[in-house]
Structure formats: structure tokens, C-alpha cells
Amino acid sequence: MKARITILLADDEHLIRGALAALLRLEDDFDVVADVADGAEALRAAQQHSPTVCILDLEMPPTDGVDTAQRIVSSVDTRILMVTRHARPGVLRRTLSAGVSGFLPKSTPSEKLAQVVRDIAAGKRYVDPEIAASALSGSACPLSDRELDVLRESAQQTTLADAAAALHLAPGTVRNYVSSVLAKLHVSTRQEAVQRAWDEGWI
């Protein structure tokens, strides 16, 4: 008898999550052990169930699917399949470095999704060809890891002081990082820098 593949599904869009869970449950060798709405719930459910495969939405609160994937793979022996409506160019590099095993658009037919889940469960990796092509066409990120950390916090915090507190840095240090980012990206405001980094998939 073929071993069953246990699946955790995380997506903040309830209708999509419900439809996807229903489709996956039609497969004889799949068992959806949990479906949750955000990254924090996904981490808890992964630790509780130790699923074979976690299917995570890329754009998912409270941070994003990449951060959630990183937290899950650091604490649970599982494989991660990331799904998204729109793959921004630099996102693929971030997901692969976070330990993600597969990347698919949400428009993928259910038969293909099922096969990719099985492949990933067997230890293989899969990246949708169009997503891979988009990643290759994207521009290289000119920012350091610390500058990217500052931009991520800037996207979530109201003020630079709040971002500095979250990063355990002095406000002046954060201002220096922001100034460097603005110069590198040739933009004039922090908001423009955050938007550019988001559009490129760097954060």
C-alpha cells in the first residue's frame, strides 16, 4: 500500500484555501491534516502535525510565506511548496534560500499540483518554468542583507524609531541604512524604496 502524504495548507484567502483543500482530498494518497489562514497558525500546525508537505501562500500575513517557510523548515522535518498569484522577479531566490522545495502559480491545474506535491514529498524540487524565467529576467538586488532587513521593517512599522526598536538598532544607524538604500535605488523617499524592493521581490 502506498504511503499517504500528509499536507498542511496555509492561505489567507478562505475560498481558495477551501477549494484547494477539497481538490487535494480527492487524491487517494493525500491527507490534508490542517488548513490555516496565516503564517503563525501555519508554524503551530506544522509543529503539531509534522506534515510531509506544507503548501504555503506567498503573500500571507503577518509577514509573508518566505518568512513562514524559513521558520517551519528550521523546526520541522517537512517539505515546502510555495504558491502565488504573481511571482515577483526576486522572490524565487529568496524562497529557495529559505529552504523551499517547489514554487507554483495558483493557476496551476489540479493534476499538475498533485504531481508536484508527490515529487516534492519524494525529495525532488520543482519550479514552474514561467516563474524561473521571470526570476532570470529580474535585476540583481544591490542592497545588503542588513539594508533589506531595514526595508522589511520599514514596510511594517510607522516610524524609523519603531523600525529601529524592532531591529534592536540605534535610530541613527537605521537612518544611515535608509540613506544608503535611497542612494543605491535612486529614489527620494523610504516609501518609494519599500515599493521598489517589493515590486522586485527583494522583500
Tab-separated table of C-alpha atoms in Angstrom:
chain	number	residue	atom	x	y	z
A	1	MET	CA	0.000	0.000	0.000
A	2	LYS	CA	1.320	3.420	-0.984
A	3	ALA	CA	2.312	5.658	1.953
A	4	ARG	CA	-0.040	8.590	2.464
A	5	ILE	CA	1.280	12.116	2.016
A	6	THR	CA	0.176	14.414	4.814
A	7	ILE	CA	-0.363	18.041	3.821
A	8	LEU	CA	-0.632	21.339	5.657
A	9	LEU	CA	-2.318	24.101	3.655
A	10	ALA	CA	-1.888	27.793	4.543
A	11	ASP	CA	-3.628	30.604	2.630
A	12	ASP	CA	-5.363	33.720	3.955
A	13	GLU	CA	-7.952	33.625	1.148
A	14	HIS	CA	-10.628	31.362	2.623
A	15	LEU	CA	-12.385	30.442	-0.625
A	16	ILE	CA	-9.140	29.477	-2.351
A	17	ARG	CA	-7.941	27.531	0.678
A	18	GLY	CA	-11.227	25.638	0.914
A	19	ALA	CA	-11.287	24.812	-2.789
A	20	LEU	CA	-7.666	23.690	-2.753
A	21	ALA	CA	-8.207	21.520	0.321
A	22	ALA	CA	-11.238	19.887	-1.348
A	23	LEU	CA	-9.251	19.144	-4.518
A	24	LEU	CA	-6.320	17.679	-2.598
A	25	ARG	CA	-8.617	15.443	-0.557
A	26	LEU	CA	-9.809	13.816	-3.798
A	27	GLU	CA	-6.365	12.221	-4.183
A	28	ASP	CA	-6.256	8.717	-2.667
A	29	ASP	CA	-2.745	9.129	-1.256
A	30	PHE	CA	-3.224	12.644	0.225
A	31	ASP	CA	-4.346	13.547	3.731
A	32	VAL	CA	-4.888	17.270	4.464
A	33	VAL	CA	-4.124	17.349	8.198
A	34	ALA	CA	-4.593	21.122	8.655
A	35	ASP	CA	-5.664	24.214	6.728
A	36	VAL	CA	-4.910	27.589	8.281
A	37	ALA	CA	-5.135	31.285	7.431
A	38	ASP	CA	-1.786	32.826	8.406
A	39	GLY	CA	1.892	32.228	8.996
A	40	ALA	CA	1.704	31.979	12.788
A	41	GLU	CA	-1.024	29.326	12.566
A	42	ALA	CA	0.965	27.514	9.885
A	43	LEU	CA	4.032	27.293	12.118
A	44	ARG	CA	1.999	25.957	15.041
A	45	ALA	CA	0.179	23.429	12.861
A	46	ALA	CA	3.423	22.261	11.243
A	47	GLN	CA	4.981	21.688	14.648
A	48	GLN	CA	1.877	19.821	15.790
A	49	HIS	CA	1.352	17.579	12.739
A	50	SER	CA	4.836	17.326	11.109
A	51	PRO	CA	3.260	17.093	7.637
A	52	THR	CA	5.072	15.600	4.666
A	53	VAL	CA	4.447	18.767	2.625
A	54	CYS	CA	3.399	22.310	3.580
A	55	ILE	CA	1.684	24.305	0.835
A	56	LEU	CA	2.084	27.991	1.659
A	57	ASP	CA	0.696	31.110	0.038
A	58	LEU	CA	3.491	33.562	-0.736
A	59	GLU	CA	1.543	36.697	0.264
A	60	MET	CA	0.335	35.722	3.695
A	61	PRO	CA	0.255	37.690	6.975
A	62	PRO	CA	1.687	38.505	9.429
A	63	THR	CA	4.947	38.615	7.420
A	64	ASP	CA	4.965	36.520	4.264
A	65	GLY	CA	5.223	32.932	3.124
A	66	VAL	CA	9.007	33.072	2.802
A	67	ASP	CA	9.475	34.023	6.450
A	68	THR	CA	6.965	31.358	7.473
A	69	ALA	CA	8.748	28.743	5.347
A	70	GLN	CA	12.065	29.592	6.969
A	71	ARG	CA	10.594	29.216	10.447
A	72	ILE	CA	8.927	25.919	9.590
A	73	VAL	CA	11.930	24.213	7.974
A	74	SER	CA	14.145	25.246	10.884
A	75	SER	CA	11.912	23.372	13.341
A	76	VAL	CA	10.065	20.633	11.394
A	77	ASP	CA	11.200	17.885	9.013
A	78	THR	CA	8.922	18.782	6.118
A	79	ARG	CA	8.987	19.987	2.522
A	80	ILE	CA	7.629	23.368	1.408
A	81	LEU	CA	5.667	24.144	-1.752
A	82	MET	CA	5.073	27.858	-2.303
A	83	VAL	CA	2.104	29.055	-4.386
A	84	THR	CA	1.343	32.568	-5.547
A	85	ARG	CA	-0.877	34.651	-7.814
A	86	HIS	CA	2.052	36.724	-9.051
A	87	ALA	CA	5.728	35.810	-8.721
A	88	ARG	CA	7.782	38.969	-8.452
A	89	PRO	CA	11.247	38.546	-10.051
A	90	GLY	CA	13.473	38.372	-6.968
A	91	VAL	CA	11.150	36.237	-4.880
A	92	LEU	CA	12.339	32.892	-6.245
A	93	ARG	CA	15.868	33.464	-4.964
A	94	ARG	CA	14.501	34.291	-1.507
A	95	THR	CA	12.274	31.238	-1.379
A	96	LEU	CA	14.988	28.812	-2.450
A	97	SER	CA	17.410	30.222	0.109
A	98	ALA	CA	14.672	29.781	2.748
A	99	GLY	CA	14.573	26.044	2.053
A	100	VAL	CA	11.508	25.909	-0.209
A	101	SER	CA	11.354	22.834	-2.464
A	102	GLY	CA	8.796	23.978	-5.017
A	103	PHE	CA	7.181	27.081	-6.474
A	104	LEU	CA	3.916	27.162	-8.449
A	105	PRO	CA	1.409	29.768	-9.639
A	106	LYS	CA	-2.118	29.418	-8.246
A	107	SER	CA	-3.347	28.936	-11.807
A	108	THR	CA	-1.669	25.507	-11.959
A	109	PRO	CA	-4.129	22.712	-12.904
A	110	SER	CA	-5.018	20.397	-10.014
A	111	GLU	CA	-3.452	17.354	-11.734
A	112	LYS	CA	-0.129	19.162	-12.046
A	113	LEU	CA	-0.306	20.378	-8.450
A	114	ALA	CA	-0.889	16.832	-7.218
A	115	GLN	CA	2.080	15.524	-9.184
A	116	VAL	CA	4.361	18.280	-7.888
A	117	VAL	CA	3.270	17.519	-4.309
A	118	ARG	CA	4.196	13.865	-4.860
A	119	ASP	CA	7.545	14.800	-6.407
A	120	ILE	CA	8.398	17.137	-3.546
A	121	ALA	CA	7.350	14.524	-0.991
A	122	ALA	CA	9.775	12.139	-2.716
A	123	GLY	CA	12.634	14.608	-2.252
A	124	LYS	CA	12.604	16.322	-5.641
A	125	ARG	CA	12.409	20.050	-6.366
A	126	TYR	CA	10.165	21.837	-8.839
A	127	VAL	CA	9.973	25.426	-10.055
A	128	ASP	CA	7.354	26.493	-12.576
A	129	PRO	CA	9.175	27.409	-15.832
A	130	GLU	CA	7.470	30.802	-16.153
A	131	ILE	CA	8.419	31.721	-12.591
A	132	ALA	CA	12.003	30.641	-13.282
A	133	ALA	CA	12.086	32.772	-16.445
A	134	SER	CA	10.715	35.758	-14.527
A	135	ALA	CA	13.412	35.347	-11.899
A	136	LEU	CA	16.131	35.296	-14.543
A	137	SER	CA	14.778	38.499	-16.101
A	138	GLY	CA	14.781	40.391	-12.806
A	139	SER	CA	17.508	42.825	-11.837
A	140	ALA	CA	20.104	41.878	-9.242
A	141	CYS	CA	19.496	43.314	-5.794
A	142	PRO	CA	22.080	46.000	-4.970
A	143	LEU	CA	21.208	46.088	-1.256
A	144	SER	CA	22.954	44.333	1.614
A	145	ASP	CA	21.115	41.882	3.855
A	146	ARG	CA	21.001	44.473	6.636
A	147	GLU	CA	19.591	47.123	4.295
A	148	LEU	CA	16.901	44.661	3.246
A	149	ASP	CA	16.122	43.988	6.921
A	150	VAL	CA	15.636	47.725	7.435
A	151	LEU	CA	13.311	47.953	4.427
A	152	ARG	CA	11.242	44.993	5.610
A	153	GLU	CA	10.750	46.599	8.995
A	154	SER	CA	10.067	49.967	7.354
A	155	ALA	CA	7.248	48.329	5.422
A	156	GLN	CA	5.656	47.145	8.676
A	157	GLN	CA	6.455	49.993	11.087
A	158	THR	CA	5.050	53.530	11.123
A	159	THR	CA	8.277	55.339	12.005
A	160	LEU	CA	12.012	54.783	11.722
A	161	ALA	CA	12.174	54.741	15.515
A	162	ASP	CA	9.751	51.801	15.543
A	163	ALA	CA	11.823	50.012	12.908
A	164	ALA	CA	14.998	50.657	14.898
A	165	ALA	CA	13.405	49.223	18.046
A	166	ALA	CA	12.244	46.102	16.190
A	167	LEU	CA	15.747	45.564	14.778
A	168	HIS	CA	17.489	46.401	18.094
A	169	LEU	CA	19.456	49.160	16.380
A	170	ALA	CA	20.001	52.812	17.201
A	171	PRO	CA	17.679	55.177	15.263
A	172	GLY	CA	20.726	56.916	13.783
A	173	THR	CA	22.029	53.608	12.450
A	174	VAL	CA	18.698	52.894	10.797
A	175	ARG	CA	18.657	56.383	9.251
A	176	ASN	CA	22.128	55.705	7.815
A	177	TYR	CA	20.935	52.438	6.295
A	178	VAL	CA	17.905	54.184	4.799
A	179	SER	CA	20.097	56.916	3.298
A	180	SER	CA	22.308	54.255	1.714
A	181	VAL	CA	19.242	52.461	0.310
A	182	LEU	CA	17.844	55.663	-1.213
A	183	ALA	CA	21.164	56.376	-2.904
A	184	LYS	CA	21.519	52.845	-4.278
A	185	LEU	CA	17.963	52.729	-5.618
A	186	HIS	CA	17.960	56.325	-6.877
A	187	VAL	CA	14.716	57.166	-5.084
A	188	SER	CA	13.889	60.048	-2.762
A	189	THR	CA	11.666	58.532	-0.062
A	190	ARG	CA	11.592	55.474	2.153
A	191	GLN	CA	8.139	54.602	0.786
A	192	GLU	CA	9.477	54.579	-2.782
A	193	ALA	CA	12.349	52.332	-1.700
A	194	VAL	CA	9.992	49.888	0.008
A	195	GLN	CA	7.751	49.815	-3.085
A	196	ARG	CA	10.694	49.204	-5.428
A	197	ALA	CA	12.048	46.408	-3.230
A	198	TRP	CA	8.584	44.840	-3.007
A	199	ASP	CA	7.974	45.072	-6.758
A	200	GLU	CA	11.333	43.394	-7.436
A	201	GLY	CA	10.674	40.663	-4.885
A	202	TRP	CA	13.676	41.571	-2.728
A	203	ILE	CA	11.483	41.818	0.373
